[in-house]
PDB file of N, CA, C and O in Angstrom:
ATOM      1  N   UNK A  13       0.845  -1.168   0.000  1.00 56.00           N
ATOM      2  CA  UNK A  13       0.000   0.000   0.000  1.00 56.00           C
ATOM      3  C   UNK A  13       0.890   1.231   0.000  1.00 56.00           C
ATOM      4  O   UNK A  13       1.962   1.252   0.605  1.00 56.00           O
ATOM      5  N   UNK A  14       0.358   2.374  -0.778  1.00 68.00           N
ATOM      6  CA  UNK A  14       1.147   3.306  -0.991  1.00 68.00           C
ATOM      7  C   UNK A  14       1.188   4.312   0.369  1.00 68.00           C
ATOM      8  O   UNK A  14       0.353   4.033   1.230  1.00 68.00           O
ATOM      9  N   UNK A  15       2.158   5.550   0.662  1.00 78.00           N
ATOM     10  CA  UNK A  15       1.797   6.555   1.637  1.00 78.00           C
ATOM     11  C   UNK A  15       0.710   7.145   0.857  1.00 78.00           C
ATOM     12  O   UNK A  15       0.147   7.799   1.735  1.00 78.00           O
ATOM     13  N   UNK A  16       0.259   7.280   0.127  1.00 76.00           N
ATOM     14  CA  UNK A  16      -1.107   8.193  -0.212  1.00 76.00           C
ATOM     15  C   UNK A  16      -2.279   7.549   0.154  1.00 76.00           C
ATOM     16  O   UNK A  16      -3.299   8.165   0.463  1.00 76.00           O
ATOM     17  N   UNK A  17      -2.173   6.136   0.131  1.00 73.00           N
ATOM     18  CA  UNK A  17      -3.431   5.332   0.244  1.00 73.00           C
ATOM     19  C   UNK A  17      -3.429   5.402   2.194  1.00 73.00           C
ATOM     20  O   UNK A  17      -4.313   5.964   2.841  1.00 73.00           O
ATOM     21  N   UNK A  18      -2.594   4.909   2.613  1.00 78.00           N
ATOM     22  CA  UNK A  18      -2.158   4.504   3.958  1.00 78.00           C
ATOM     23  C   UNK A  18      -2.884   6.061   4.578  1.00 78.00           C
ATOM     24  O   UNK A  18      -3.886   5.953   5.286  1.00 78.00           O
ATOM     25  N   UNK A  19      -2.313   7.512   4.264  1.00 83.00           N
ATOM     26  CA  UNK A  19      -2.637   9.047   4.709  1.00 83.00           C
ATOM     27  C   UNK A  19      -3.963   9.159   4.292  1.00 83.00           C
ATOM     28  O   UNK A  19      -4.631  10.003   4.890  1.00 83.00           O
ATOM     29  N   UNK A  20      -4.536   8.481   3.369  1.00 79.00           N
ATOM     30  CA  UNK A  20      -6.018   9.093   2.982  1.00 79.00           C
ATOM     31  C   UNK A  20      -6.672   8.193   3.898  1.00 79.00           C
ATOM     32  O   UNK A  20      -7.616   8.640   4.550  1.00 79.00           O
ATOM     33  N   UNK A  21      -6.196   6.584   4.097  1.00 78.00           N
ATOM     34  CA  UNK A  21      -7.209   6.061   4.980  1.00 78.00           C
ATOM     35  C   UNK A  21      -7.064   6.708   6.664  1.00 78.00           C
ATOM     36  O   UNK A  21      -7.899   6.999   7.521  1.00 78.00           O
ATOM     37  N   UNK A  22      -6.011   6.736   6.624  1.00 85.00           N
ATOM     38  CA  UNK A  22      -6.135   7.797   8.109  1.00 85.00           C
ATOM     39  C   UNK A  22      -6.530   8.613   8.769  1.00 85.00           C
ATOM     40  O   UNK A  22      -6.732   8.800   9.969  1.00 85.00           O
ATOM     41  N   UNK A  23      -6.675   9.299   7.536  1.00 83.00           N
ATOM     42  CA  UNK A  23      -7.040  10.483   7.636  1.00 83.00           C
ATOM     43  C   UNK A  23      -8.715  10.624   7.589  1.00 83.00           C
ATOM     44  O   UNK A  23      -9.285  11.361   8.394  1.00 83.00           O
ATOM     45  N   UNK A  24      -9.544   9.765   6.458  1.00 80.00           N
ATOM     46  CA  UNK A  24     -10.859   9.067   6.902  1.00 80.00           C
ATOM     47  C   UNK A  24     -11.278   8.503   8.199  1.00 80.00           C
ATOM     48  O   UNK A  24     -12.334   8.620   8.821  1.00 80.00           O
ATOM     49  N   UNK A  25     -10.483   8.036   8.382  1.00 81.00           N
ATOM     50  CA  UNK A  25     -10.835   7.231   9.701  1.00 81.00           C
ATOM     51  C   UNK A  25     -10.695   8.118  11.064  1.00 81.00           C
ATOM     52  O   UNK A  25     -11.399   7.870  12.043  1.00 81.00           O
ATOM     53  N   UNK A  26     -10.021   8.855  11.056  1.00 85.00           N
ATOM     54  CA  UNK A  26     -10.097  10.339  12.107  1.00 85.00           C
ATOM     55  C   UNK A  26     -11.071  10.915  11.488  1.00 85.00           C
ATOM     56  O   UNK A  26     -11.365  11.356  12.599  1.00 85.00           O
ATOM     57  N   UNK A  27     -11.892  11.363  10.781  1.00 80.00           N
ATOM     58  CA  UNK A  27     -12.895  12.154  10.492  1.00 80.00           C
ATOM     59  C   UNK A  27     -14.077  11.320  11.307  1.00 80.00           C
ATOM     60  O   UNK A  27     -14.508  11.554  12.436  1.00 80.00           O
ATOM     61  N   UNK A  28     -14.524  10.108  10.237  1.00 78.00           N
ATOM     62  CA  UNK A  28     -14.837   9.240  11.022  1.00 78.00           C
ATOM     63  C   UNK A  28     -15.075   8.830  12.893  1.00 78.00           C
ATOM     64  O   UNK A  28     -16.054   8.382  13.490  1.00 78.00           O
ATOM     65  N   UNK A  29     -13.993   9.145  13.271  1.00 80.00           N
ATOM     66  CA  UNK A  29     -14.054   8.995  14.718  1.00 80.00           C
ATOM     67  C   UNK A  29     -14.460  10.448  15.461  1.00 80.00           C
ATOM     68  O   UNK A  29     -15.029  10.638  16.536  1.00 80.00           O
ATOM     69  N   UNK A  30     -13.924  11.434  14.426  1.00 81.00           N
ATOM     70  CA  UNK A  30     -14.178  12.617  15.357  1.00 81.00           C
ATOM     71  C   UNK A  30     -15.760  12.801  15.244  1.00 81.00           C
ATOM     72  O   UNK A  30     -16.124  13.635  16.073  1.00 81.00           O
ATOM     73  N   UNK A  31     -16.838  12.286  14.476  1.00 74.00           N
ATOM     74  CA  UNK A  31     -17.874  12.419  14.352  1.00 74.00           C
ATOM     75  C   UNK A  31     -19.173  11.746  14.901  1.00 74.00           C
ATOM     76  O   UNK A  31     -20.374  11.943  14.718  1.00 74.00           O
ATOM     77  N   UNK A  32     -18.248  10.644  15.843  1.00 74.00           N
ATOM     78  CA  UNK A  32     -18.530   9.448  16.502  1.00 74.00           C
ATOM     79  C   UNK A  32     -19.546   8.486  15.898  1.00 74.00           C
ATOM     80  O   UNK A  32     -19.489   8.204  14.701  1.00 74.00           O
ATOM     81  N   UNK A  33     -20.270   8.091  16.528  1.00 65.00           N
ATOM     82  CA  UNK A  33     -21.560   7.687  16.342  1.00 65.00           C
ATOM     83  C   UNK A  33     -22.268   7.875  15.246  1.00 65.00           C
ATOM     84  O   UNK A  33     -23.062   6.997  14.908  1.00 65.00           O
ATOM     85  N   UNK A  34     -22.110   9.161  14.407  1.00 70.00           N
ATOM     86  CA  UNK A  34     -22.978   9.669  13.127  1.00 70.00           C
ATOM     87  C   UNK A  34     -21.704   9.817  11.988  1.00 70.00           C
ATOM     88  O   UNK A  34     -21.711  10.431  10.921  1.00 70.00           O
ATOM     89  N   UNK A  35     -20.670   9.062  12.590  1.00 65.00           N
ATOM     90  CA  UNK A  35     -19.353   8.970  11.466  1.00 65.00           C
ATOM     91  C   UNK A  35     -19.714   8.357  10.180  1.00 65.00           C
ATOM     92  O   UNK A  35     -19.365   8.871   9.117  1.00 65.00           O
ATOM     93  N   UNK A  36     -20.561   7.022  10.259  1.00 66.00           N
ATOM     94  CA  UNK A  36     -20.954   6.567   9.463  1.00 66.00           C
ATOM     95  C   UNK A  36     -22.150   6.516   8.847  1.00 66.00           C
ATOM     96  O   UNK A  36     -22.695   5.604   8.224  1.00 66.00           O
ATOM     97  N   UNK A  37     -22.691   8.272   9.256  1.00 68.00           N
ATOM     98  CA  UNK A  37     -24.045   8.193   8.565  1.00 68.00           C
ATOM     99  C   UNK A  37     -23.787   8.971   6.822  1.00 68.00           C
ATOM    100  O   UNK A  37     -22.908   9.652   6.294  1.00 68.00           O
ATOM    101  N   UNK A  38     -25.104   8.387   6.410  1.00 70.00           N
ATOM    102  CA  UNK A  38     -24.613   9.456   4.733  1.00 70.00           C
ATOM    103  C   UNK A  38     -24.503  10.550   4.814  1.00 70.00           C
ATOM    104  O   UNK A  38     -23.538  11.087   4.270  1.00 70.00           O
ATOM    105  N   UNK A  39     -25.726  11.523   5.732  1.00 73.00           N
ATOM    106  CA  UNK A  39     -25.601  12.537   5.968  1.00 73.00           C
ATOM    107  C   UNK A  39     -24.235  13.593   5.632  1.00 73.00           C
ATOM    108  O   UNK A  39     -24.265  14.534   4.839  1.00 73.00           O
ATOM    109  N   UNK A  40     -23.327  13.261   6.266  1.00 70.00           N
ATOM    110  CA  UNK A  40     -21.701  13.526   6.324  1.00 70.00           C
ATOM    111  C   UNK A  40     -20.742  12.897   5.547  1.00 70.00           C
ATOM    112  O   UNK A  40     -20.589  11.677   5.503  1.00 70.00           O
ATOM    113  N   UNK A  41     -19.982  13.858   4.827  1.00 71.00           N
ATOM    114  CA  UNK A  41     -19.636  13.190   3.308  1.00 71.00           C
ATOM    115  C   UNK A  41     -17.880  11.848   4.491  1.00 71.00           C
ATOM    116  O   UNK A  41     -17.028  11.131   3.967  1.00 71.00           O
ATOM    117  N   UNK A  42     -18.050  12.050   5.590  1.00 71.00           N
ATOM    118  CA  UNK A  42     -16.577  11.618   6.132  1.00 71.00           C
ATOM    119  C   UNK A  42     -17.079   9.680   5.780  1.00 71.00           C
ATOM    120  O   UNK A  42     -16.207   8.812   5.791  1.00 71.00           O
ATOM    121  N   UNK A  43     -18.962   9.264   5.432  1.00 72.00           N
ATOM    122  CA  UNK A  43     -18.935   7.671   5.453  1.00 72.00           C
ATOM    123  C   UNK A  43     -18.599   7.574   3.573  1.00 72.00           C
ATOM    124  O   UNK A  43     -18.745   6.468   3.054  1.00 72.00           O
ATOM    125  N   UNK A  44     -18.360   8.233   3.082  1.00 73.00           N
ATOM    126  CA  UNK A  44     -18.575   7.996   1.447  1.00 73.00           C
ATOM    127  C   UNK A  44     -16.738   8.186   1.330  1.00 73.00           C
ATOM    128  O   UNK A  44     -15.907   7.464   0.780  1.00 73.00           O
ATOM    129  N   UNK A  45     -16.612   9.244   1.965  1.00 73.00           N
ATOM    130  CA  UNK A  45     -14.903   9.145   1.658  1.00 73.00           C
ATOM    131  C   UNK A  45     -14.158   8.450   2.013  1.00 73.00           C
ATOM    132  O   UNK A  45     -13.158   8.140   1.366  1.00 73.00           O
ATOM    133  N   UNK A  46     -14.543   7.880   3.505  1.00 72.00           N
ATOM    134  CA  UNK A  46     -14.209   6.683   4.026  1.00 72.00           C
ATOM    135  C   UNK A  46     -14.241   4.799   3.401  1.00 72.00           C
ATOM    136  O   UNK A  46     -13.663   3.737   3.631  1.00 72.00           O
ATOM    137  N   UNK A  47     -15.148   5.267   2.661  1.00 72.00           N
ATOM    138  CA  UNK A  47     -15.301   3.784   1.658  1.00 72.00           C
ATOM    139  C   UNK A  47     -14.182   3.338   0.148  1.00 72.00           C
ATOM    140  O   UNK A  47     -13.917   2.265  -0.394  1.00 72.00           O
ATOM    141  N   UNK A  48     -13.617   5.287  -0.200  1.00 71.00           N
ATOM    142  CA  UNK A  48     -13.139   5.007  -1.383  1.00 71.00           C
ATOM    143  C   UNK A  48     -11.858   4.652  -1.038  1.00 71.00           C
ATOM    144  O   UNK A  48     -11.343   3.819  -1.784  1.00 71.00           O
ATOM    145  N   UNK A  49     -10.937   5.209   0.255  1.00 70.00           N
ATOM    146  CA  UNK A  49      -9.749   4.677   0.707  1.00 70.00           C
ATOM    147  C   UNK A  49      -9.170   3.255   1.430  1.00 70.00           C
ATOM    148  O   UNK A  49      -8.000   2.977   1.694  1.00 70.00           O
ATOM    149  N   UNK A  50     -10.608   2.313   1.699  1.00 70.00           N
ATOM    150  CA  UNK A  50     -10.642   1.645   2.575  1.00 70.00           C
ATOM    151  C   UNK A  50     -10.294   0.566   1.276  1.00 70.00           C
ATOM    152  O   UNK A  50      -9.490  -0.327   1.544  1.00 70.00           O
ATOM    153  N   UNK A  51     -11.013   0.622  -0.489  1.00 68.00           N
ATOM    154  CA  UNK A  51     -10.213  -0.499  -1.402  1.00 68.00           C
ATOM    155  C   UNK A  51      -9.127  -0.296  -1.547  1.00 68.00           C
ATOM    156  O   UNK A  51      -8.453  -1.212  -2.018  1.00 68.00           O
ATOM    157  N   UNK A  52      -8.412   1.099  -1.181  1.00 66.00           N
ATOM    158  CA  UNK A  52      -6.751   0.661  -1.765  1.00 66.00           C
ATOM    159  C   UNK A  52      -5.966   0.135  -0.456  1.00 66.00           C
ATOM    160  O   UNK A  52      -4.760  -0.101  -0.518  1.00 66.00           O
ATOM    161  N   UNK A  53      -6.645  -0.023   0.633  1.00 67.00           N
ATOM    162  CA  UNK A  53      -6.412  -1.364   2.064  1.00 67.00           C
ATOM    163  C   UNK A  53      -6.291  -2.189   1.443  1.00 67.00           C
ATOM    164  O   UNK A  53      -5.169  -2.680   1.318  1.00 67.00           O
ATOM    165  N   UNK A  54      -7.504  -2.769   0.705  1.00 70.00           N
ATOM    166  CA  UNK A  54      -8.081  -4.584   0.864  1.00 70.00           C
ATOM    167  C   UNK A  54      -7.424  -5.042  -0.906  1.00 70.00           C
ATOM    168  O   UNK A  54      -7.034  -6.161  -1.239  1.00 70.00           O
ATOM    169  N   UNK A  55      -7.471  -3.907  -1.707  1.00 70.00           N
ATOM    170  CA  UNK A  55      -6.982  -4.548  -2.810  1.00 70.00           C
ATOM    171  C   UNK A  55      -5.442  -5.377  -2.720  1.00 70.00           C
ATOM    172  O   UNK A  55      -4.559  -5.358  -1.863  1.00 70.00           O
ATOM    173  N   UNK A  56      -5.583  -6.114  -4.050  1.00 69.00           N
ATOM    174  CA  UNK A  56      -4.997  -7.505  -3.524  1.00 69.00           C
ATOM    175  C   UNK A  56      -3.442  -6.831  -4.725  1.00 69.00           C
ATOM    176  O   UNK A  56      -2.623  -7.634  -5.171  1.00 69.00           O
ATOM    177  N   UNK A  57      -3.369  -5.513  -4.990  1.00 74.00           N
ATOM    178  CA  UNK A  57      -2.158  -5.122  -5.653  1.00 74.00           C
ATOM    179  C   UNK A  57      -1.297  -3.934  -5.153  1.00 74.00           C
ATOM    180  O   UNK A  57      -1.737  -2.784  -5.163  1.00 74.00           O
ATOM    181  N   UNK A  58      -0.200  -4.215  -4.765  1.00 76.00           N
ATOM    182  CA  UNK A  58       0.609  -3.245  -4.111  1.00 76.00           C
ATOM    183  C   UNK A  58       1.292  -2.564  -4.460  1.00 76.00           C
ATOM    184  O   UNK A  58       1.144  -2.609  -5.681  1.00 76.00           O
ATOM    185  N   UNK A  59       1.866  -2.029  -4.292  1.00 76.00           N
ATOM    186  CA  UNK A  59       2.595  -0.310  -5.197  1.00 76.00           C
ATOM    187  C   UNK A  59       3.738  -0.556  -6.042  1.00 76.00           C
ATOM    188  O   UNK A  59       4.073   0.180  -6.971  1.00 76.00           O
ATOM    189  N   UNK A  60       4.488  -1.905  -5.594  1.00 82.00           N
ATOM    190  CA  UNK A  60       5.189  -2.367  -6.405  1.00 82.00           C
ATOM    191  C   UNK A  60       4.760  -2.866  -7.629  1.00 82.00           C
ATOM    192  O   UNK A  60       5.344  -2.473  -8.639  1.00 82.00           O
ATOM    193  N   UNK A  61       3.755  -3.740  -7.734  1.00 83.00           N
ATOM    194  CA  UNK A  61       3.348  -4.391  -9.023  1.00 83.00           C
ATOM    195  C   UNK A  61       2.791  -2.870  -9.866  1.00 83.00           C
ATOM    196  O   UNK A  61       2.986  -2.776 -11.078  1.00 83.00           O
ATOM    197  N   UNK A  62       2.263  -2.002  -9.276  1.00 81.00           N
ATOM    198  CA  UNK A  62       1.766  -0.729  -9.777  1.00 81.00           C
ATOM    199  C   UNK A  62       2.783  -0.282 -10.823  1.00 81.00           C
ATOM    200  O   UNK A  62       2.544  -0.038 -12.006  1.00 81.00           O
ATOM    201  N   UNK A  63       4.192  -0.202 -10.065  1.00 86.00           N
ATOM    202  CA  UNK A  63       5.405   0.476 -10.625  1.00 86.00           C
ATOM    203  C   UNK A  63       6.167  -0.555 -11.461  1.00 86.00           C
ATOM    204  O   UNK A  63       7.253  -0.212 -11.928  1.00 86.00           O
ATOM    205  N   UNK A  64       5.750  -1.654 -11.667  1.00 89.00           N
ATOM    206  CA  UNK A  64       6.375  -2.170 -12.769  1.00 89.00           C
ATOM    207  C   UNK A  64       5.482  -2.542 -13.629  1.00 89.00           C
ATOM    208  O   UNK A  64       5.820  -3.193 -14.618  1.00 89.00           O
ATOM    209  N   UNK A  65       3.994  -2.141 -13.367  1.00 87.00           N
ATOM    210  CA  UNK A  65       3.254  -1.996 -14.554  1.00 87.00           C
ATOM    211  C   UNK A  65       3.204  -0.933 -15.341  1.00 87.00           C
ATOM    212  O   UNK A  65       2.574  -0.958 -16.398  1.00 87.00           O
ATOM    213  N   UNK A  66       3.846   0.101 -14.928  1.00 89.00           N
ATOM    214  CA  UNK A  66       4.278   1.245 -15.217  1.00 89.00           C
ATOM    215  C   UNK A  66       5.446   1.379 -16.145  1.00 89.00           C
ATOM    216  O   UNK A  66       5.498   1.871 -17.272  1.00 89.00           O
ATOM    217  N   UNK A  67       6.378   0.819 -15.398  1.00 92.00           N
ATOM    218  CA  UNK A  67       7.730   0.704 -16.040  1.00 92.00           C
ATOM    219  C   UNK A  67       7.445  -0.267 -17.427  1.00 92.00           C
ATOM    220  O   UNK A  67       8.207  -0.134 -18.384  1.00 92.00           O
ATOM    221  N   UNK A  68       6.903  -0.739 -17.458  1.00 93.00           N
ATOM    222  CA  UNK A  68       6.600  -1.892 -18.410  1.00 93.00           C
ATOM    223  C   UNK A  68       5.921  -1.521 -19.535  1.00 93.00           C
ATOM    224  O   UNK A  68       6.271  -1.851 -20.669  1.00 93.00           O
ATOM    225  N   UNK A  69       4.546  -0.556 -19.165  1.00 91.00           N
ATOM    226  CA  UNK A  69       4.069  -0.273 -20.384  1.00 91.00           C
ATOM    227  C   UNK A  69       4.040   1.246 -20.413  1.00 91.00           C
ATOM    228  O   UNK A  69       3.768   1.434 -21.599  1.00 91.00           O
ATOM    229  N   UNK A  70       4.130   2.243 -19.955  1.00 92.00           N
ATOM    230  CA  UNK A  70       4.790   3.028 -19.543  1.00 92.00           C
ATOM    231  C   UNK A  70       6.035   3.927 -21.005  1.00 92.00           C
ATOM    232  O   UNK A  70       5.890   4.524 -22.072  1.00 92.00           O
ATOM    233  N   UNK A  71       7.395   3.384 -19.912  1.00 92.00           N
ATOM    234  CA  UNK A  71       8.116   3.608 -20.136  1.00 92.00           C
ATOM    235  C   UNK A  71       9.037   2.546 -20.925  1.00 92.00           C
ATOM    236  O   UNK A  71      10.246   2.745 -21.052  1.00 92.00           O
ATOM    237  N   UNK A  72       8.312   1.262 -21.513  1.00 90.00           N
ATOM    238  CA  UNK A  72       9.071   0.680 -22.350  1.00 90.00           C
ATOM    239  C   UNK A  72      10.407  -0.097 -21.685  1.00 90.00           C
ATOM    240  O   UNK A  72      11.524  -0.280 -22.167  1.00 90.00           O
ATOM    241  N   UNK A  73       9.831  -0.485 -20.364  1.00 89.00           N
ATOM    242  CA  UNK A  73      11.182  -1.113 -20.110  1.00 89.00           C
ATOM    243  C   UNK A  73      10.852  -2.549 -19.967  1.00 89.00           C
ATOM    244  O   UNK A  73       9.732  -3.054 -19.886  1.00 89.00           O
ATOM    245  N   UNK A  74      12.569  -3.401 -19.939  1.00 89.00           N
ATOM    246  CA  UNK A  74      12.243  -4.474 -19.787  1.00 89.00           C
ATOM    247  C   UNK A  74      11.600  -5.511 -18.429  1.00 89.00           C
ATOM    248  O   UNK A  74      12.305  -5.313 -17.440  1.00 89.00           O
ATOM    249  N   UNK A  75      10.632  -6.393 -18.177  1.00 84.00           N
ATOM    250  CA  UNK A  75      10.422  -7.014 -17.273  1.00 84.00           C
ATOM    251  C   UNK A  75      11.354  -7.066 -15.946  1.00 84.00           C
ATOM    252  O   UNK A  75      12.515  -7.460 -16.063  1.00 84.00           O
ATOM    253  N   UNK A  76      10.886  -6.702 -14.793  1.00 71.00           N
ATOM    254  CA  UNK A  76      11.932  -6.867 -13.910  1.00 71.00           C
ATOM    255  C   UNK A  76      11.851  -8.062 -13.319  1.00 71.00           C
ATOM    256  O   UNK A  76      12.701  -8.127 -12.431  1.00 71.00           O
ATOM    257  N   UNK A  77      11.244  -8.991 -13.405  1.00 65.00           N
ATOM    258  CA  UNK A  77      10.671 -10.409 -12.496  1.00 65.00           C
ATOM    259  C   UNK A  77      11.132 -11.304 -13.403  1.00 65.00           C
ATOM    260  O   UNK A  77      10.971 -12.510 -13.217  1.00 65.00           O
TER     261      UNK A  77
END
């Protein structure tokens, strides 16, 4: 997981808490923002495979694996 993913879910999740109880209502945009940071948690691809999918099609380089 990247620092952007890792700081955005954190940073949700303190909104979240500071709102207690009604953290997770729709009402308050902190349960909708909280949902979009919580897939780059659970997704099953990490910043590395990111950056050599990058490098790969990208920038034309060769396979690093």
């Amino acid at each position: 997981m990247g620092r952007g993913a890792r700081a955005a879910f954190d940073t949700c999740t303190r909104a979240v808490m500071t709102f207690d109880g009604m953290g997770d209502s729709t009402e308050y945009q902190a349960e909708r923002l909280f949902r979009e940071p919580i897939l780059l948690r659970i997704a099953p691809i990490t910043e590395q495979l990111i950056l050599s999918f990058l490098a790969e099609k990208v920038l034309d380089l060769p396979k690093s694996h």
